Coordinates of C-alpha atoms in Angstrom, one line a residue:
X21 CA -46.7 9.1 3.2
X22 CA -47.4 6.4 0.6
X23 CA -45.1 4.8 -1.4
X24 CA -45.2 3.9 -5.6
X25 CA -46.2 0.1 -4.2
X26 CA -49.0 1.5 -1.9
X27 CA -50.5 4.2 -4.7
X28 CA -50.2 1.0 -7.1
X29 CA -52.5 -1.1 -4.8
X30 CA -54.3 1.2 -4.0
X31 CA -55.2 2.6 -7.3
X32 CA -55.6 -1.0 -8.6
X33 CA -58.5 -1.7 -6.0
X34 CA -60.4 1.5 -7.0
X35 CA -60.5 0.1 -10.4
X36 CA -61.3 -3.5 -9.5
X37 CA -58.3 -5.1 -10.9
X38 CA -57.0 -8.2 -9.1
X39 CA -52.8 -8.8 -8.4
X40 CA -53.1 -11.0 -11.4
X41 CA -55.4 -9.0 -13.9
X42 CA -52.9 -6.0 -13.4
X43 CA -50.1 -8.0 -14.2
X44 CA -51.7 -10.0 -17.1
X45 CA -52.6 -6.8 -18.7
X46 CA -49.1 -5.2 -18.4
X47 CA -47.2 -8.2 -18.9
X48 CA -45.7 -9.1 -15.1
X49 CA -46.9 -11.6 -13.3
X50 CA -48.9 -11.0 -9.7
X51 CA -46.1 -12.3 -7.7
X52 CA -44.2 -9.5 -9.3
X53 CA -46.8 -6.9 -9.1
X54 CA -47.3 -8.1 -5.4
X55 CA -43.8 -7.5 -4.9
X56 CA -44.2 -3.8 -6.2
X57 CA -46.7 -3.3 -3.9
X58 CA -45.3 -4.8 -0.7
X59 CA -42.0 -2.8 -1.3
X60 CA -39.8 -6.0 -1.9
X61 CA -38.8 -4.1 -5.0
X62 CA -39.4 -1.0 -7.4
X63 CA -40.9 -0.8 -10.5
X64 CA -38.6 0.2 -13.8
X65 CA -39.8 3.4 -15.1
X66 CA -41.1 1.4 -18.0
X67 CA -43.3 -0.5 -15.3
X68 CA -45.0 2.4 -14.2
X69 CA -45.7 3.7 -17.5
X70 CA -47.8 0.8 -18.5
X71 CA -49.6 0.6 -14.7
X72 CA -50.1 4.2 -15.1
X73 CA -51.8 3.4 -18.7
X74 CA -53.6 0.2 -17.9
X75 CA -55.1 2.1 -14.6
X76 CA -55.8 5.4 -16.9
X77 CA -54.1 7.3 -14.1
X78 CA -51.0 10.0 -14.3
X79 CA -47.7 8.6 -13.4
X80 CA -47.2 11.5 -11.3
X81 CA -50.3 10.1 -9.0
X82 CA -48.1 7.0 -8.7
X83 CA -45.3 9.2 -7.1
X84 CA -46.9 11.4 -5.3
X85 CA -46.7 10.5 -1.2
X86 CA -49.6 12.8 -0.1
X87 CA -53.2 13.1 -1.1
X88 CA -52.6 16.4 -1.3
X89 CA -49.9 16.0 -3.8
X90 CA -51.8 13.4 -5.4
X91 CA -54.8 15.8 -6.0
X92 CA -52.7 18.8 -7.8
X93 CA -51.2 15.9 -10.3
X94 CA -54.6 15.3 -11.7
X95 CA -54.6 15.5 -15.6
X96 CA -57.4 18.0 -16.9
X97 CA -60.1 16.1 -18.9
X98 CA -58.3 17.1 -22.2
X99 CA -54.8 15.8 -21.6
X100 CA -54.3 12.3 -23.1
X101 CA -52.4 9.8 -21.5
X102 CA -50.3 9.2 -24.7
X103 CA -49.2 13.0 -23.7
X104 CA -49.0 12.5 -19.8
X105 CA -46.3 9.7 -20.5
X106 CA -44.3 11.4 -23.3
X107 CA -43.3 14.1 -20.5
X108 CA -42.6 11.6 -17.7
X109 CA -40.4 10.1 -20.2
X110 CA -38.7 13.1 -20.4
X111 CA -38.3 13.8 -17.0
X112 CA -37.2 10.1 -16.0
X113 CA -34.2 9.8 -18.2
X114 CA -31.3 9.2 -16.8
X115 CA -29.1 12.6 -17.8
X116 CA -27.4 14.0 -14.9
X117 CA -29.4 17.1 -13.5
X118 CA -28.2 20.0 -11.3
X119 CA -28.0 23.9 -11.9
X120 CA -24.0 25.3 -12.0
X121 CA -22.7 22.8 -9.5
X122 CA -25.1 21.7 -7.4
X123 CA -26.9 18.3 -8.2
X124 CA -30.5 17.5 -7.8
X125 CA -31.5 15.3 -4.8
X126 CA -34.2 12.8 -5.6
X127 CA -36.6 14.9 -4.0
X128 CA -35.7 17.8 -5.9
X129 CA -36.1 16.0 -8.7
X130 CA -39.5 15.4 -7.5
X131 CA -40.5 19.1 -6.5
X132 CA -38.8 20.2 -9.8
X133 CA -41.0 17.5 -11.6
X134 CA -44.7 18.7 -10.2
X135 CA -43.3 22.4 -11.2
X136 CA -42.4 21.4 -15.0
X137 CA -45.7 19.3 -15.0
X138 CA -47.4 22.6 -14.6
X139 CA -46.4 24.9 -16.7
X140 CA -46.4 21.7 -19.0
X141 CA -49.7 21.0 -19.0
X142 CA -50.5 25.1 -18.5
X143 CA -49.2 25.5 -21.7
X144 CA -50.4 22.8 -23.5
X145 CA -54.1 24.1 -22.5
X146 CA -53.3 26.9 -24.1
X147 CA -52.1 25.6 -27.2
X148 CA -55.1 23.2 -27.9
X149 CA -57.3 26.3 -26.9
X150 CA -55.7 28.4 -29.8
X151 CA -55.8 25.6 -32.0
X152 CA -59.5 25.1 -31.7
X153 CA -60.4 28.4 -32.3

């Protein structure tokens, strides 16, 4: 299972970027960014927002731990990424979340995430779909 540091380095190599050219174009430095991907510590929210953008990748494919998980979070070629991050902004603010009393592990966070993603972006589809016609 990979972790956000390992789907950041690894995603960075795919697109040729250097420790440094990632940082300098997100505004950390390479020590930081090398700490991200070592594990020494985690990105803010914010962080992974602006990797995710500088990368043109979905956030989600920065938190998912599978390939098989990072394969469904593909965006469809007519998302934007301006939309992609308006929705994990959304879903990564810090308001409590639980249904009656239960709270919501981190990893049903996650699962509940991948499901609100899709209906997300299923609906979305449909909108730009009915506005094009």
């Amino acid at each position: 299972m990979a972790s956000i540091g390992e789907r950041i380095k690894e995603f960075r190599k795919s697109r040729h970027f250097t420790q440094a050219g990632l940082g300098q174009h997100v505004g950390l430095s390479a020590q930081v960014i090398s700490n991200y991907e070592r594990g020494y510590s985690t990105p803010s929210a914010e962080d992974i927002a602006s990797i995710a953008a500088v990368l043109k990748i979905p956030i989600s494919s920065l938190y998912a731990t599978t390939n098989t998980e990072l394969h469904a979070t593909n965006l469809s070629p007519w998302a934007s990424t301006t939309n992609r991050i308006d929705l994990d902004q959304l879903l990564q603010s810090n308001i409590p979340m639980g249904y009656g009393i239960m709270d919501w592990t981190q990893t049903d966070k996650e699962r509940i995430r991948h499901v609100i993603e899709g209906v997300f972006w299923d609906r979305f589809e449909e909108l730009s779909n009915h506005d094009s016609k």
